[in-house]
Amino acid sequence: MILGIGTDLANIDRVARALDRFGDRFRNRVFTEVEQRKAERRRDVAGTYAKRWAAKEACSKALGTGLRMGIAWKDMAVSNLHSGQPVMQVTGWAAERLAQMTPPGHEAIIHVTLTDDHPWAQAFVVIEARPIVGAGAPPLPPA
């Protein structure tokens, strides 16, 4: 079942200006060390940060709160699987909120997709509750 859906559109040039103006203060307030290492290795540094900014905004919307009620930017972090697929991890208050909205006998799965086409970066986040096999829920059909 779908617990939440969020989307966000970020302007890459605006993020580039924030990086130029505030530098490490901006990076360290919004992005985890893993996110910063990923972005700084890329040719399009600002675009990489903008996609992650959009993902954090989209995740906060999917959690039903937006960036309020105690969620911090770094409570949501985007990394990539070896295949390149982006994944979202939540900690702190975002993880608490996710646990509150997940029904008993289910696990929460956060799906995220990122794209950019200068000057825009976009993210979609879908939070799914999947029954836990063996927790009284019927098994999932094979994929």
PDB file of C-alpha atoms in Angstrom:
ATOM      1  CA  MET A   1       0.000   0.000   0.000  1.00  0.00           C
ATOM      2  CA  ILE A   2       1.144   3.551  -0.677  1.00  0.00           C
ATOM      3  CA  LEU A   3       1.754   5.596   2.482  1.00  0.00           C
ATOM      4  CA  GLY A   4       2.962   8.791   0.876  1.00  0.00           C
ATOM      5  CA  ILE A   5       3.992  10.453  -2.375  1.00  0.00           C
ATOM      6  CA  GLY A   6       6.139  13.546  -2.757  1.00  0.00           C
ATOM      7  CA  THR A   7       7.727  15.468  -5.586  1.00  0.00           C
ATOM      8  CA  ASP A   8       9.921  18.514  -5.874  1.00  0.00           C
ATOM      9  CA  LEU A   9      11.473  20.613  -8.617  1.00  0.00           C
ATOM     10  CA  ALA A  10      14.717  22.457  -7.819  1.00  0.00           C
ATOM     11  CA  ASN A  11      16.483  25.108  -9.860  1.00  0.00           C
ATOM     12  CA  ILE A  12      20.107  24.028 -10.416  1.00  0.00           C
ATOM     13  CA  ASP A  13      21.295  27.635 -10.888  1.00  0.00           C
ATOM     14  CA  ARG A  14      19.753  28.619  -7.539  1.00  0.00           C
ATOM     15  CA  VAL A  15      21.567  25.751  -5.816  1.00  0.00           C
ATOM     16  CA  ALA A  16      24.819  26.778  -7.584  1.00  0.00           C
ATOM     17  CA  ARG A  17      24.384  30.329  -6.237  1.00  0.00           C
ATOM     18  CA  ALA A  18      23.830  28.963  -2.710  1.00  0.00           C
ATOM     19  CA  LEU A  19      26.984  26.859  -3.041  1.00  0.00           C
ATOM     20  CA  ASP A  20      28.970  29.891  -4.248  1.00  0.00           C
ATOM     21  CA  ARG A  21      27.589  32.208  -1.592  1.00  0.00           C
ATOM     22  CA  PHE A  22      27.516  29.954   1.478  1.00  0.00           C
ATOM     23  CA  GLY A  23      29.957  27.156   0.543  1.00  0.00           C
ATOM     24  CA  ASP A  24      30.605  24.620   3.289  1.00  0.00           C
ATOM     25  CA  ARG A  25      28.038  26.219   5.601  1.00  0.00           C
ATOM     26  CA  PHE A  26      25.306  25.324   3.082  1.00  0.00           C
ATOM     27  CA  ARG A  27      26.783  21.905   2.257  1.00  0.00           C
ATOM     28  CA  ASN A  28      27.185  20.888   5.894  1.00  0.00           C
ATOM     29  CA  ARG A  29      23.731  22.089   6.926  1.00  0.00           C
ATOM     30  CA  VAL A  30      21.840  20.269   4.174  1.00  0.00           C
ATOM     31  CA  PHE A  31      23.905  17.330   2.925  1.00  0.00           C
ATOM     32  CA  THR A  32      25.503  14.323   4.603  1.00  0.00           C
ATOM     33  CA  GLU A  33      29.180  13.516   4.097  1.00  0.00           C
ATOM     34  CA  VAL A  34      28.242  10.708   1.674  1.00  0.00           C
ATOM     35  CA  GLU A  35      26.105  13.090  -0.389  1.00  0.00           C
ATOM     36  CA  GLN A  36      28.883  15.673  -0.435  1.00  0.00           C
ATOM     37  CA  ARG A  37      31.510  13.141  -1.556  1.00  0.00           C
ATOM     38  CA  LYS A  38      29.224  11.979  -4.382  1.00  0.00           C
ATOM     39  CA  ALA A  39      28.465  15.526  -5.563  1.00  0.00           C
ATOM     40  CA  GLU A  40      32.059  16.738  -5.405  1.00  0.00           C
ATOM     41  CA  ARG A  41      33.205  13.820  -7.608  1.00  0.00           C
ATOM     42  CA  ARG A  42      30.722  14.683 -10.343  1.00  0.00           C
ATOM     43  CA  ARG A  43      31.229  16.943 -13.339  1.00  0.00           C
ATOM     44  CA  ASP A  44      27.893  18.664 -12.608  1.00  0.00           C
ATOM     45  CA  VAL A  45      28.386  19.405  -8.910  1.00  0.00           C
ATOM     46  CA  ALA A  46      25.457  21.824  -8.599  1.00  0.00           C
ATOM     47  CA  GLY A  47      23.128  19.505 -10.524  1.00  0.00           C
ATOM     48  CA  THR A  48      24.002  16.607  -8.235  1.00  0.00           C
ATOM     49  CA  TYR A  49      23.314  18.705  -5.142  1.00  0.00           C
ATOM     50  CA  ALA A  50      20.075  20.037  -6.679  1.00  0.00           C
ATOM     51  CA  LYS A  51      18.766  16.509  -7.307  1.00  0.00           C
ATOM     52  CA  ARG A  52      19.490  15.572  -3.701  1.00  0.00           C
ATOM     53  CA  TRP A  53      17.870  18.785  -2.459  1.00  0.00           C
ATOM     54  CA  ALA A  54      14.760  17.924  -4.487  1.00  0.00           C
ATOM     55  CA  ALA A  55      14.788  14.354  -3.117  1.00  0.00           C
ATOM     56  CA  LYS A  56      14.887  15.617   0.471  1.00  0.00           C
ATOM     57  CA  GLU A  57      11.987  17.992  -0.198  1.00  0.00           C
ATOM     58  CA  ALA A  58      10.026  15.211  -1.928  1.00  0.00           C
ATOM     59  CA  CYS A  59      10.707  12.800   0.932  1.00  0.00           C
ATOM     60  CA  SER A  60       9.539  15.305   3.533  1.00  0.00           C
ATOM     61  CA  LYS A  61       6.314  15.727   1.550  1.00  0.00           C
ATOM     62  CA  ALA A  62       5.842  11.960   1.269  1.00  0.00           C
ATOM     63  CA  LEU A  63       6.254  11.770   5.043  1.00  0.00           C
ATOM     64  CA  GLY A  64       3.321  14.183   5.249  1.00  0.00           C
ATOM     65  CA  THR A  65       5.152  16.938   7.077  1.00  0.00           C
ATOM     66  CA  GLY A  66       7.251  18.976   4.712  1.00  0.00           C
ATOM     67  CA  LEU A  67      10.360  20.388   6.338  1.00  0.00           C
ATOM     68  CA  ARG A  68       8.772  21.118   9.687  1.00  0.00           C
ATOM     69  CA  MET A  69       7.832  19.254  12.845  1.00  0.00           C
ATOM     70  CA  GLY A  70      11.458  18.422  13.660  1.00  0.00           C
ATOM     71  CA  ILE A  71      12.670  16.905  10.385  1.00  0.00           C
ATOM     72  CA  ALA A  72      16.196  18.056   9.613  1.00  0.00           C
ATOM     73  CA  TRP A  73      17.737  18.125   6.143  1.00  0.00           C
ATOM     74  CA  LYS A  74      20.301  15.520   7.132  1.00  0.00           C
ATOM     75  CA  ASP A  75      17.571  13.186   8.484  1.00  0.00           C
ATOM     76  CA  MET A  76      17.049  12.270   4.814  1.00  0.00           C
ATOM     77  CA  ALA A  77      20.012  11.104   2.760  1.00  0.00           C
ATOM     78  CA  VAL A  78      20.356   9.950  -0.833  1.00  0.00           C
ATOM     79  CA  SER A  79      22.973   7.406  -1.821  1.00  0.00           C
ATOM     80  CA  ASN A  80      23.264   5.070  -4.784  1.00  0.00           C
ATOM     81  CA  LEU A  81      23.346   1.319  -5.186  1.00  0.00           C
ATOM     82  CA  HIS A  82      26.200  -0.142  -7.250  1.00  0.00           C
ATOM     83  CA  SER A  83      23.780  -0.138 -10.196  1.00  0.00           C
ATOM     84  CA  GLY A  84      23.428   3.652  -9.841  1.00  0.00           C
ATOM     85  CA  GLN A  85      19.848   3.460  -8.560  1.00  0.00           C
ATOM     86  CA  PRO A  86      19.246   6.185  -5.952  1.00  0.00           C
ATOM     87  CA  VAL A  87      18.034   5.125  -2.519  1.00  0.00           C
ATOM     88  CA  MET A  88      16.828   7.190   0.432  1.00  0.00           C
ATOM     89  CA  GLN A  89      17.761   6.516   4.050  1.00  0.00           C
ATOM     90  CA  VAL A  90      16.029   8.260   6.914  1.00  0.00           C
ATOM     91  CA  THR A  91      17.277   8.845  10.451  1.00  0.00           C
ATOM     92  CA  GLY A  92      16.247  10.946  13.420  1.00  0.00           C
ATOM     93  CA  TRP A  93      12.788  12.433  13.376  1.00  0.00           C
ATOM     94  CA  ALA A  94      12.191  11.366   9.749  1.00  0.00           C
ATOM     95  CA  ALA A  95      12.727   7.730  10.771  1.00  0.00           C
ATOM     96  CA  GLU A  96      10.381   8.222  13.744  1.00  0.00           C
ATOM     97  CA  ARG A  97       7.710   9.701  11.470  1.00  0.00           C
ATOM     98  CA  LEU A  98       8.145   6.817   9.006  1.00  0.00           C
ATOM     99  CA  ALA A  99       7.715   4.295  11.834  1.00  0.00           C
ATOM    100  CA  GLN A 100       4.543   6.079  13.022  1.00  0.00           C
ATOM    101  CA  MET A 101       2.945   5.935   9.593  1.00  0.00           C
ATOM    102  CA  THR A 102       3.872   2.295   8.893  1.00  0.00           C
ATOM    103  CA  PRO A 103       1.076  -0.142   9.832  1.00  0.00           C
ATOM    104  CA  PRO A 104       1.862  -3.050  12.161  1.00  0.00           C
ATOM    105  CA  GLY A 105       3.089  -6.141  10.311  1.00  0.00           C
ATOM    106  CA  HIS A 106       4.516  -4.013   7.474  1.00  0.00           C
ATOM    107  CA  GLU A 107       7.890  -2.623   6.506  1.00  0.00           C
ATOM    108  CA  ALA A 108       8.317   0.753   4.858  1.00  0.00           C
ATOM    109  CA  ILE A 109      10.126   0.949   1.534  1.00  0.00           C
ATOM    110  CA  ILE A 110      11.148   4.364   0.181  1.00  0.00           C
ATOM    111  CA  HIS A 111      11.350   4.552  -3.601  1.00  0.00           C
ATOM    112  CA  VAL A 112      13.124   7.560  -5.127  1.00  0.00           C
ATOM    113  CA  THR A 113      13.839   8.660  -8.659  1.00  0.00           C
ATOM    114  CA  LEU A 114      15.913  11.658  -9.738  1.00  0.00           C
ATOM    115  CA  THR A 115      16.288  13.487 -13.023  1.00  0.00           C
ATOM    116  CA  ASP A 116      17.676  16.746 -14.292  1.00  0.00           C
ATOM    117  CA  ASP A 117      17.541  18.845 -17.433  1.00  0.00           C
ATOM    118  CA  HIS A 118      19.342  22.119 -16.850  1.00  0.00           C
ATOM    119  CA  PRO A 119      18.217  24.336 -15.185  1.00  0.00           C
ATOM    120  CA  TRP A 120      15.849  21.915 -13.416  1.00  0.00           C
ATOM    121  CA  ALA A 121      16.373  18.953 -11.101  1.00  0.00           C
ATOM    122  CA  GLN A 122      13.395  16.844 -10.113  1.00  0.00           C
ATOM    123  CA  ALA A 123      12.701  14.068  -7.633  1.00  0.00           C
ATOM    124  CA  PHE A 124       9.784  11.773  -6.911  1.00  0.00           C
ATOM    125  CA  VAL A 125       9.480   9.780  -3.683  1.00  0.00           C
ATOM    126  CA  VAL A 126       6.931   7.053  -3.006  1.00  0.00           C
ATOM    127  CA  ILE A 127       6.719   5.419   0.403  1.00  0.00           C
ATOM    128  CA  GLU A 128       5.298   1.909   0.279  1.00  0.00           C
ATOM    129  CA  ALA A 129       4.188  -0.310   3.165  1.00  0.00           C
ATOM    130  CA  ARG A 130       4.947  -3.917   2.326  1.00  0.00           C
ATOM    131  CA  PRO A 131       3.635  -6.812   4.473  1.00  0.00           C
ATOM    132  CA  ILE A 132       6.369  -8.606   6.397  1.00  0.00           C
ATOM    133  CA  VAL A 133       6.289 -12.278   5.496  1.00  0.00           C
ATOM    134  CA  GLY A 134       5.815 -14.329   8.642  1.00  0.00           C
ATOM    135  CA  ALA A 135       4.250 -11.447  10.578  1.00  0.00           C
ATOM    136  CA  GLY A 136       0.707 -12.651  10.048  1.00  0.00           C
ATOM    137  CA  ALA A 137       0.517 -11.190   6.554  1.00  0.00           C
ATOM    138  CA  PRO A 138       0.161 -13.347   3.451  1.00  0.00           C
ATOM    139  CA  PRO A 139       3.397 -13.823   1.469  1.00  0.00           C
ATOM    140  CA  LEU A 140       4.079 -11.562  -1.465  1.00  0.00           C
ATOM    141  CA  PRO A 141       3.593 -13.058  -4.927  1.00  0.00           C
ATOM    142  CA  PRO A 142       6.825 -13.797  -6.801  1.00  0.00           C
ATOM    143  CA  ALA A 143       8.156 -10.887  -8.850  1.00  0.00           C
TER     144      ALA A 143
END
